[in-house]
Coordinates of C-alpha atoms in Angstrom, one line a residue:
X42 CA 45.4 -17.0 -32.4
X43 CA 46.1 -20.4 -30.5
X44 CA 44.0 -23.0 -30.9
X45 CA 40.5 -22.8 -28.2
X46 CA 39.8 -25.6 -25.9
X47 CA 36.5 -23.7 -25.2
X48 CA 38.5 -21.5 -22.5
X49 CA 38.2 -17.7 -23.3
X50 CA 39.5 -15.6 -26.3
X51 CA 41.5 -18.8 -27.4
X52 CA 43.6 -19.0 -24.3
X53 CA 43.9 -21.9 -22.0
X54 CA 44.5 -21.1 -18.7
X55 CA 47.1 -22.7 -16.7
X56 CA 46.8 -23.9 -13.3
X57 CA 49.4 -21.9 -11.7
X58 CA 49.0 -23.7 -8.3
X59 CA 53.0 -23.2 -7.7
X60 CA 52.9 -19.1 -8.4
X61 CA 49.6 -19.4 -5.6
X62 CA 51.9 -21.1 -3.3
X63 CA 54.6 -19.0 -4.0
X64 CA 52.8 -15.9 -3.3
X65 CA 51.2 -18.1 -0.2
X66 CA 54.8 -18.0 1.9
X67 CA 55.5 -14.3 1.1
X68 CA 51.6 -13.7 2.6
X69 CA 52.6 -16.1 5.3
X70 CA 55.6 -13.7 5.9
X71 CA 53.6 -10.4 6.0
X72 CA 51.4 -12.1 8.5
X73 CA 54.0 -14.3 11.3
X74 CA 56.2 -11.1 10.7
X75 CA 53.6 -8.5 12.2
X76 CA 53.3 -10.8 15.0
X77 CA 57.0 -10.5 15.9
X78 CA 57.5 -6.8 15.1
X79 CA 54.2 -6.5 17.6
X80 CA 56.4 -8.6 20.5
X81 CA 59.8 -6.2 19.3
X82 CA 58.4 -3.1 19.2
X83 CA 56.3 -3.4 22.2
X84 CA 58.0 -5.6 24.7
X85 CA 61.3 -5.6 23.4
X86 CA 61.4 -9.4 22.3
X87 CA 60.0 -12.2 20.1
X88 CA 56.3 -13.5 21.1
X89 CA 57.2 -16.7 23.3
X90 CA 54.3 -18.0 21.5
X91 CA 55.7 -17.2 17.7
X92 CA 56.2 -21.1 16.8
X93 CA 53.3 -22.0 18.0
X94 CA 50.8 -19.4 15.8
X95 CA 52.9 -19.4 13.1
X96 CA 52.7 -22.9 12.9
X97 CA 49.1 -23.0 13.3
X98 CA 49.1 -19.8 10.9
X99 CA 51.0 -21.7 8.6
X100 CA 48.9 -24.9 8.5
X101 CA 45.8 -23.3 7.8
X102 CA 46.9 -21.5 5.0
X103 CA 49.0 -24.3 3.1
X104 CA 45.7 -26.5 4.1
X105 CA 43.4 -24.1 2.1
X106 CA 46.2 -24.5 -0.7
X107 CA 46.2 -28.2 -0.7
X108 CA 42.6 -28.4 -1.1
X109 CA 42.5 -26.2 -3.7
X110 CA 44.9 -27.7 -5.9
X111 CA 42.8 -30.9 -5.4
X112 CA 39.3 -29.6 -5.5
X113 CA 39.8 -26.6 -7.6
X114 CA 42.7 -26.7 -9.6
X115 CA 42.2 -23.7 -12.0
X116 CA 41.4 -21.2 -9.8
X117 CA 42.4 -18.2 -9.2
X118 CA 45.9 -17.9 -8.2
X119 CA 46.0 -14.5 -6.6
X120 CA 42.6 -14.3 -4.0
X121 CA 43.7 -16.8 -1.6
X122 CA 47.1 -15.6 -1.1
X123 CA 46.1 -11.4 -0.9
X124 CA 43.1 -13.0 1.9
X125 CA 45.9 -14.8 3.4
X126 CA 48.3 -11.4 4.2
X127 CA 45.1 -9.1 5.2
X128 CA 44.0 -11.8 8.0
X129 CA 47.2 -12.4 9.0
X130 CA 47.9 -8.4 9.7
X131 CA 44.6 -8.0 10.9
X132 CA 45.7 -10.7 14.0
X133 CA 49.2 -8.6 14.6
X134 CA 47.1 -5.5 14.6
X135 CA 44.5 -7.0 17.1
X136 CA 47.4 -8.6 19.1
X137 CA 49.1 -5.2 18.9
X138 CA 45.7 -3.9 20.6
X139 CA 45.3 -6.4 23.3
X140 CA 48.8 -5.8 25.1
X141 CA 47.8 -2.4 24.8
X142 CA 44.2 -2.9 26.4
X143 CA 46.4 -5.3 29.1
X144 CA 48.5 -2.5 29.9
X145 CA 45.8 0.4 30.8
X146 CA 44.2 -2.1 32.5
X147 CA 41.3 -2.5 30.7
X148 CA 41.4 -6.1 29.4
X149 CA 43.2 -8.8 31.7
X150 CA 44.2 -11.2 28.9
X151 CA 47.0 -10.4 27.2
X152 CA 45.9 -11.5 24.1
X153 CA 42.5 -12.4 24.6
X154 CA 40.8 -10.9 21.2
X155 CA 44.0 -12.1 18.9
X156 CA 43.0 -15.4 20.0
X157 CA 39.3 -15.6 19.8
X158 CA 39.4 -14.0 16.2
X159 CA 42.9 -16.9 15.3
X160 CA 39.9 -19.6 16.7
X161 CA 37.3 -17.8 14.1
X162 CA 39.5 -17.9 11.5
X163 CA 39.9 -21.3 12.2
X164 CA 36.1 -22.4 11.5
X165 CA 35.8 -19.8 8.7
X166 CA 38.7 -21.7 7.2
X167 CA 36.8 -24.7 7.8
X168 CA 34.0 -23.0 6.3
X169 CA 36.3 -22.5 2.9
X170 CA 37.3 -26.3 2.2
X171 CA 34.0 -27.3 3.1
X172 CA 32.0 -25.1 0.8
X173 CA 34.7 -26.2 -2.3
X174 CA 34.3 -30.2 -1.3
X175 CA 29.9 -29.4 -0.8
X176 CA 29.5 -27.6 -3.6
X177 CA 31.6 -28.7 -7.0
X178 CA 29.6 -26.4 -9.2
X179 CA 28.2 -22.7 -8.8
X180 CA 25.3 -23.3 -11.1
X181 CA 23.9 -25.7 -8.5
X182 CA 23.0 -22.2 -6.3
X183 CA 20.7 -20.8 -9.4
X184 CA 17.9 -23.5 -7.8
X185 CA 17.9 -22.0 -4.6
X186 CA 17.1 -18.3 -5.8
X187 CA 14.1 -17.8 -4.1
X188 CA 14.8 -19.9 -1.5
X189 CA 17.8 -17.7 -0.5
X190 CA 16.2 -14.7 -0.9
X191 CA 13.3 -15.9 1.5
X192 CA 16.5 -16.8 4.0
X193 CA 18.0 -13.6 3.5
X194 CA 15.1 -12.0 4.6
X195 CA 14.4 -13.9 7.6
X196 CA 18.2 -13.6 9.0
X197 CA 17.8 -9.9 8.7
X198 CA 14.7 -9.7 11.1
X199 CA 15.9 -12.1 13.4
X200 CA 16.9 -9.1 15.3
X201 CA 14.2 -7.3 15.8
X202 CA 13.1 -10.3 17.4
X203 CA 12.3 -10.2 21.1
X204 CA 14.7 -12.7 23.5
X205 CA 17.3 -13.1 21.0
X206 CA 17.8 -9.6 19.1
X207 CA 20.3 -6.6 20.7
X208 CA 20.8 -3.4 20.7
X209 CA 24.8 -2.6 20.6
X210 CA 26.1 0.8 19.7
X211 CA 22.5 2.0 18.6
X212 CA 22.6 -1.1 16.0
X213 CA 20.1 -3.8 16.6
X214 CA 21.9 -6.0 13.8
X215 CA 23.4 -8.5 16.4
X216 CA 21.6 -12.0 17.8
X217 CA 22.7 -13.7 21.3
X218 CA 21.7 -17.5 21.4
X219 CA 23.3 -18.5 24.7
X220 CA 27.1 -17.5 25.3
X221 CA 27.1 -16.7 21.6
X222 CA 26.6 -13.5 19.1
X223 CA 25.9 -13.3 15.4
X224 CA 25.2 -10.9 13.0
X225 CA 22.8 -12.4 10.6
X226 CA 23.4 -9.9 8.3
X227 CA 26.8 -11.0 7.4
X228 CA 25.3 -14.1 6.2
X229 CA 22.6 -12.7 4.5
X230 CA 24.6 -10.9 2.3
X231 CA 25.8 -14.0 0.7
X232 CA 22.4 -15.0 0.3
X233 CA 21.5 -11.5 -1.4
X234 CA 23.9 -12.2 -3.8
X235 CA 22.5 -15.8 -4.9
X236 CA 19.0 -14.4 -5.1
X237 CA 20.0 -11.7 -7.3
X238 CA 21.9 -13.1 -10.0
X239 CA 19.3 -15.7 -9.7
X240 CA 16.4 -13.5 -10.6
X241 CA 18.1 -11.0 -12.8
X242 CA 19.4 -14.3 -14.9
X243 CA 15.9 -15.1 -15.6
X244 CA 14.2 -11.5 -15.9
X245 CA 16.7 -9.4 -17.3
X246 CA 15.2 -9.3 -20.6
X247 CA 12.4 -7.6 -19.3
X248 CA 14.6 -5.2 -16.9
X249 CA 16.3 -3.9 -20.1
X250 CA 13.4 -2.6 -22.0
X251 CA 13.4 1.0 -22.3
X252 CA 11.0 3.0 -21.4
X253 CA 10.6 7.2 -21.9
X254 CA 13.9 8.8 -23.0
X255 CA 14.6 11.5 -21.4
X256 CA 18.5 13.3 -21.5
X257 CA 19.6 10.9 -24.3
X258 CA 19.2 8.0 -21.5
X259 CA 16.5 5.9 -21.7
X260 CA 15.0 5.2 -18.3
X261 CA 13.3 2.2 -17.5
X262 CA 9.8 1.2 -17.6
X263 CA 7.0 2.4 -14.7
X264 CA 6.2 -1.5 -14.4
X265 CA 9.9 -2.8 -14.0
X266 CA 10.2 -0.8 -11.1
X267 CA 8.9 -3.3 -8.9
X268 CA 12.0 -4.7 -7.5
X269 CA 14.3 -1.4 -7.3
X270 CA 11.2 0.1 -5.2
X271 CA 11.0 -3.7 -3.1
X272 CA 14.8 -2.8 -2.2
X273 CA 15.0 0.1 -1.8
X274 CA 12.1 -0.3 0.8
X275 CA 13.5 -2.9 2.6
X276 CA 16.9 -1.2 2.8
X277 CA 14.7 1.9 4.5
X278 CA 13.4 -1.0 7.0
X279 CA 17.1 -2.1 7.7
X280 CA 17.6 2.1 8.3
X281 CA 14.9 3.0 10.8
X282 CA 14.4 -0.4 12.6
X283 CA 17.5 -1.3 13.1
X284 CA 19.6 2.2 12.7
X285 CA 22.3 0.5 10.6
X286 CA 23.5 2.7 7.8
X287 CA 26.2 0.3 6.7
X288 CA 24.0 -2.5 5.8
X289 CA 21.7 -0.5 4.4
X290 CA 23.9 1.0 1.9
X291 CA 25.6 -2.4 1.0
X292 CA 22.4 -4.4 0.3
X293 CA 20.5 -1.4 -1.9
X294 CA 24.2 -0.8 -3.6
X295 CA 25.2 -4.5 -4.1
X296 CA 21.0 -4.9 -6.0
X297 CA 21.8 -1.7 -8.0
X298 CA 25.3 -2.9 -9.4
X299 CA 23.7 -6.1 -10.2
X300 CA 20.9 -4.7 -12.0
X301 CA 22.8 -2.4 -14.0
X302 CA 25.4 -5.3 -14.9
X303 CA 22.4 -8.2 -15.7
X304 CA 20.8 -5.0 -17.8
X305 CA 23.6 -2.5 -19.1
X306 CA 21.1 0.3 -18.6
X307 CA 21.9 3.4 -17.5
X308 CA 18.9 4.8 -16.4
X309 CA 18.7 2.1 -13.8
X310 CA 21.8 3.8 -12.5
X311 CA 19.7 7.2 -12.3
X312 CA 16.5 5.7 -10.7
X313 CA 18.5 4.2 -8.1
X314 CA 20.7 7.6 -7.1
X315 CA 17.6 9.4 -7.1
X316 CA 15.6 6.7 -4.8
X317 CA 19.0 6.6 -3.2
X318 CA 19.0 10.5 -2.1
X319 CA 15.7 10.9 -1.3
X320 CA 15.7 7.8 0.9
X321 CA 19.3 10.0 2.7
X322 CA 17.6 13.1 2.8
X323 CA 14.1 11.8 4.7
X324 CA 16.6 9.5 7.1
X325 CA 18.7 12.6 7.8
X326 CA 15.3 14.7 8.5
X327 CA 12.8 12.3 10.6
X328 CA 16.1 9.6 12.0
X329 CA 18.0 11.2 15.2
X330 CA 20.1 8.7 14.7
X331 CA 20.8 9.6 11.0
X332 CA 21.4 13.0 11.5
X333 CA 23.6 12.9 14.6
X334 CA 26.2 10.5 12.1
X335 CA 25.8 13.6 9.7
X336 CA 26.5 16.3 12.0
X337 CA 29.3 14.8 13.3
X338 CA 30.8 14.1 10.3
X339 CA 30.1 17.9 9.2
X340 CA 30.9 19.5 12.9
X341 CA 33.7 17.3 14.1
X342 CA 35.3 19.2 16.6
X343 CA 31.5 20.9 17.7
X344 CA 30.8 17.2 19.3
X345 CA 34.4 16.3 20.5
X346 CA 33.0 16.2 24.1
X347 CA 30.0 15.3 23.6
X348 CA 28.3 11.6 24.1
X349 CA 27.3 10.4 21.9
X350 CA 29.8 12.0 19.8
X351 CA 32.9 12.3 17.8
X352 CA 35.5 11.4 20.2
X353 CA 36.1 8.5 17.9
X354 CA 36.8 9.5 14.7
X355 CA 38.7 12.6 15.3
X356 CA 41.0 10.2 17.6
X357 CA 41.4 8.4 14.9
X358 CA 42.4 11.4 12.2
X359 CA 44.9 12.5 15.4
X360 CA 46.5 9.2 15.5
X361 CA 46.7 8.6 11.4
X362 CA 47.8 12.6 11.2
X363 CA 50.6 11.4 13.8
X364 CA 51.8 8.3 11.9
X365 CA 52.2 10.4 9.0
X366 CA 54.0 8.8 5.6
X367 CA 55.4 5.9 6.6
X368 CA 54.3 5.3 10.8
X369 CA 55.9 5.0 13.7
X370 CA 55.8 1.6 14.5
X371 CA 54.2 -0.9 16.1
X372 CA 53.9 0.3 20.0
X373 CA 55.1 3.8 19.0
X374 CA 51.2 4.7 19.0
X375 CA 48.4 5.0 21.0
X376 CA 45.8 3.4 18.7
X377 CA 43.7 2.1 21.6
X378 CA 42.6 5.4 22.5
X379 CA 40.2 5.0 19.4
X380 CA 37.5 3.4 20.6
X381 CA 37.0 -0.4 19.4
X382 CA 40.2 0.7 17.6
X383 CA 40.6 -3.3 16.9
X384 CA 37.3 -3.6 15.2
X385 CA 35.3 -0.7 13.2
X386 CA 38.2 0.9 13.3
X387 CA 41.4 -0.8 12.4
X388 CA 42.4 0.6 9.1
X389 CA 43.3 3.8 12.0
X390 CA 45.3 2.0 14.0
X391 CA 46.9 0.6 11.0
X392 CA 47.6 4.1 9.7
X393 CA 49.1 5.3 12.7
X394 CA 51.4 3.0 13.5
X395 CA 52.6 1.7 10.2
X396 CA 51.7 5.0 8.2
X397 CA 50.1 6.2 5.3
X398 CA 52.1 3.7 3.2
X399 CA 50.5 0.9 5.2
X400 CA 47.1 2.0 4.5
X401 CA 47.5 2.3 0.7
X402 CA 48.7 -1.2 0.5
X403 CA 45.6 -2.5 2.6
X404 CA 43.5 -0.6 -0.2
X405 CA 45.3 -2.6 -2.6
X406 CA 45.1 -5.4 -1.3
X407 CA 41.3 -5.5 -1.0
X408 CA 41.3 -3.8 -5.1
X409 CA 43.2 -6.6 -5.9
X410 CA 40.7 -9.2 -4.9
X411 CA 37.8 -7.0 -6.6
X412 CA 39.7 -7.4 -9.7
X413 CA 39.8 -10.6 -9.1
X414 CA 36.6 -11.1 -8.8
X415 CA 35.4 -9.3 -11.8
X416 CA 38.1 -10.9 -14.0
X417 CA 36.6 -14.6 -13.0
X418 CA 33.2 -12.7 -13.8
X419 CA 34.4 -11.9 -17.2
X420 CA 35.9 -14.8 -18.3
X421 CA 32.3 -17.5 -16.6
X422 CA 30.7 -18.7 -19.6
X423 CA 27.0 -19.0 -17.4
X424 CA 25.4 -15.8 -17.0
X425 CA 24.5 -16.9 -13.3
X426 CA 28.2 -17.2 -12.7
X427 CA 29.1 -13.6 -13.6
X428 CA 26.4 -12.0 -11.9
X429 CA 27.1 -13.7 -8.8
X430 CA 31.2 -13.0 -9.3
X431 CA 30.1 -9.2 -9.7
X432 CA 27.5 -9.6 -7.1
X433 CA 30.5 -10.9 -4.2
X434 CA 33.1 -8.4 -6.1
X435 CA 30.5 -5.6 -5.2
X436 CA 30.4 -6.9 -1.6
X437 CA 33.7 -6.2 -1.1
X438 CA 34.2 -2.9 -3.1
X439 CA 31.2 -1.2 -1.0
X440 CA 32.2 -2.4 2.4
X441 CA 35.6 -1.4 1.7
X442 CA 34.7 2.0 0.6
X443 CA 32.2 2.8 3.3
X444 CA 34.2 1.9 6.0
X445 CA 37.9 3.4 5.2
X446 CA 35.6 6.5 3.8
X447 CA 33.4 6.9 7.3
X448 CA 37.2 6.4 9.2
X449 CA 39.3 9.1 7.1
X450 CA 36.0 11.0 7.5
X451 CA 35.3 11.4 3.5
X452 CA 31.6 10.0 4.8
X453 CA 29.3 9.6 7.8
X454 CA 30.6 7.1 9.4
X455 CA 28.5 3.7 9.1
X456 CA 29.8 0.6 11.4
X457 CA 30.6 -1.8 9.0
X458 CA 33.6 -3.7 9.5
X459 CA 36.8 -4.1 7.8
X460 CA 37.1 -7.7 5.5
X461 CA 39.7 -9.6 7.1
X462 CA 41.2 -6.8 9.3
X463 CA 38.8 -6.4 11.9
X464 CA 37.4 -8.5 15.2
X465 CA 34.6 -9.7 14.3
X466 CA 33.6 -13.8 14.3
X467 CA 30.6 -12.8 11.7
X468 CA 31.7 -11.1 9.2
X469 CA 35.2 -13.3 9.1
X470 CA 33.6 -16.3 8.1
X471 CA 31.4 -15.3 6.0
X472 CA 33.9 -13.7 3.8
X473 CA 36.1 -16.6 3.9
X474 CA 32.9 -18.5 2.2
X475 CA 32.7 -15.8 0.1
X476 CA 36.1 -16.0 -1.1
X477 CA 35.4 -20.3 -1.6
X478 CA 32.8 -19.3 -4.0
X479 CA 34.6 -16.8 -5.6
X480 CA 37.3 -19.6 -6.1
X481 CA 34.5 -22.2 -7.1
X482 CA 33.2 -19.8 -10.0
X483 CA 37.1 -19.0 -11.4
X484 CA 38.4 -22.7 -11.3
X485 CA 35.0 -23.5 -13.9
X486 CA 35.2 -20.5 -15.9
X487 CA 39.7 -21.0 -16.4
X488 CA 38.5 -24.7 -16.3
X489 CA 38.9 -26.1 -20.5
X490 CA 36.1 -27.2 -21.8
X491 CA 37.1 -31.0 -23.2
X492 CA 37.0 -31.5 -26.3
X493 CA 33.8 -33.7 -27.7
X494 CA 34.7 -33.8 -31.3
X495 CA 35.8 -36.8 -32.9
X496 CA 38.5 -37.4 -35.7
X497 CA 36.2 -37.2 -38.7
X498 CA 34.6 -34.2 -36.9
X499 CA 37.9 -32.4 -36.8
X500 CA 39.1 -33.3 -40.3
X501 CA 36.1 -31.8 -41.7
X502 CA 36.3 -28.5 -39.3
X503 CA 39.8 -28.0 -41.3
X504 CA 38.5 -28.4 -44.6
X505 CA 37.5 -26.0 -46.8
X506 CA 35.0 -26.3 -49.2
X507 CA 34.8 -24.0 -52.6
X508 CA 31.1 -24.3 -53.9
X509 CA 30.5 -22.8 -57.5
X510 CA 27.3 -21.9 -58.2
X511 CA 26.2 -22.0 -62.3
X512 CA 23.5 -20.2 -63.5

């Protein structure tokens, strides 16, 4: 065994800022390559612009390195450079969609969305080096638990709010202050996350007593259940008042995961699925807007013409059925037939015209920085630290799921977005910050603890001593 500088198992972590660099240009590659296959394959030339966006691509990426090697030297090597390649083909892909949109008519700027979601990628990139400069140490957040939860709580009422809240798609998730809209909910996420490994760090003693035994699992206590039931309630809120089955499925999964992590109790796992279904079952049987999503998903082809209905996702199975194993290429699709192919569903246009192969990569991709996330979980020394690494790995992990599961049709379909991938000013950002904290949290658990002792101290430590006891 090597000798420990306090770093995990023995093993000091290196800061492998060159390999992160490395893996930076080939991610830069993936993304400024996209772009000109979009302009080949679809106008029969380069992008006139290509120097100009790569270059801009380009500087924010290498910026986000620079700070990092500065401000976080031992973190993770592998999340910035995965985040880098899944924006940058999530801008082809939107690119890709807007001369499409310009062609049928229905969008007079060529590349209108491309450029709005390059400009929010811009601030959440921003966003990143100013969350590693502001905050040098995650501990810091554990002060703020209630205060975030509090937060999290306002942000997702804000709009049910009259003047400010909207209605879009039969969502009311989304806030319009002036020329501007937000989803609130993409932020409190974030905050969720803060107030959870917050409160689990303090009260998970009393979370893991067991209660009646029942199966060979021992289920918890009748007066634990206080906060499972508090969740699970305000997830139903999130449900009928605002008809978003996404959000309400990420914020009671993301408290469940935690739980069971902060507690390693099964029977919180149990309580949860059963809360879980009975909460599905009474939305599917009193919400129209709950079991329309279900029918549809069961009856796809019953609703094809129908409005609301499921024009969308069997235009999307049509087009990733046509791209097959490994696509046709960018413009030898349709994918804007799906509609707001460049947002809930991208992963679609994705597998149609870059194929099956394309899509498993993606899923990779986002595994990758899930594993990430749960390695610098593992390897925190503060048990803060690793709930809230599990906390923002679950984030991911459940979006991901319910949104390439309700587009391939293995769920309902729930409205989330795609990380990275998708249009979407809201949830980009947020998950850049996301990913700055994730970053924050691996750079001080990899980080070697100095070493305090002095010579004497260490001479000793070496030494051992035989004692003989005589009767």
């Amino acid at each position: 065994m090597p000798q420990s500088n306090g770093s995990f198992l023995g093993f000091v972590h290196r800061r492998r800022r060159g390999a992160e660099l490395f893996l930076l240009i080939l991610a830069l590659f993936v993304g400024i390559g996209a772009y000109a296959a979009v302009g080949l394959g679809v106008q029969g030339e380069v992008p006139a612009d290509i120097v100009g966006y790569g270059g801009w691509l380009a500087l924010l990426v290498i910026g986000c390195h620079v700070v990092v090697r500065f401000v976080a030297p031992y973190a993770d090597p592998v999340l910035l450079p995965v985040v880098a390649a899944l924006n940058g083909l999530g801008l082809a892909v939107i690119h890709r969609l807007d001369l499409a949109y310009a062609a049928d008519g229905s969008d007079a700027t060529p590349s209108g969305f491309a450029r709005q979601q390059l400009i929010w990628m811009t601030l959440g990139v921003l966003l990143f080096i100013g969350t590693l400069f502001a905050l040098r140490d995650h501990r810091v957040l554990q002060r703020f638990t209630y205060t975030s939860g509090l937060a999290a709580i306002v942000l997702l009422l804000l709009p049910m709010l009259p003047g400010i809240g909207a209605t879009i798609n039969g969502a009311r998730i989304w806030i319009h202050l002036g020329p501007f809209s937000f989803q609130p909910g993409e932020v409190a996420k974030v905050l969720l996350v803060i107030a959870f490994a917050g409160y689990l760090v303090l009260h998970r003693e009393a979370l893991a007593l067991a209660g009646r035994r029942v199966l060979f699992v021992d289920l918890p206590r009748g007066r634990d259940l206080g906060p499972i039931l508090a969740m699970w309630l305000i997830s139903l809120g999130i449900l009928v008042f605002q008809h978003d089955l996404g959000s309400s499925l990420l914020f009671f999964g993301l408290f469940l995961i935690a739980l069971y992590v902060a507690t390693e109790r099964p029977g919180w796992l149990i309580v949860g699925g059963g809360l879980f279904l009975i909460g599905a079952l009474a939305a599917y049987k009193l919400i129209s807007h709950v079991t329309l999503r279900v029918d549809v998903w069961l009856h796809p082809m019953t609703y094809y013409d129908k409005s609301p209905g499921s024009f969308q996702p069997v235009e999307a199975m049509f087009g990733m059925g046509w791209g097959g194993l490994i696509g046709r290429g960018f413009g030898g699709g349709s994918p804007e037939r799906v509609p707001y192919a460049n947002s809930d569903f991208i992963i679609s246009s994705i597998g149609e015209e870059l194929g099956l192969t394309a899509v498993i990569a993606v899923i990779l991709l986002y595994g990758l920085i899930v594993e990430r996330a749960l390695r610098a979980a593992l390897v925190c020394r503060d048990g803060f630290g690793k709930l809230m690494a599990t906390g923002l790995a679950a984030i991911f992990a459940l979006q991901v799921f319910v949104v390439i599961g309700g587009v391939t049709s293995l769920i309902p379909l729930t409205g989330l977005t795609t990380p990275f991938l998708s249009y979407g000013g809201s949830s980009l950002v947020a998950n850049w910050v996301i990913i700055a904290l994730l970053l924050r949290i691996s750079d001080q658990a990899r980080r070697p603890i100095p070493d305090l002792s002095g010579p004497d101290e260490s001479a000793d430590s070496e030494t051992t001593q035989v004692v003989k006891l005589t009767p």
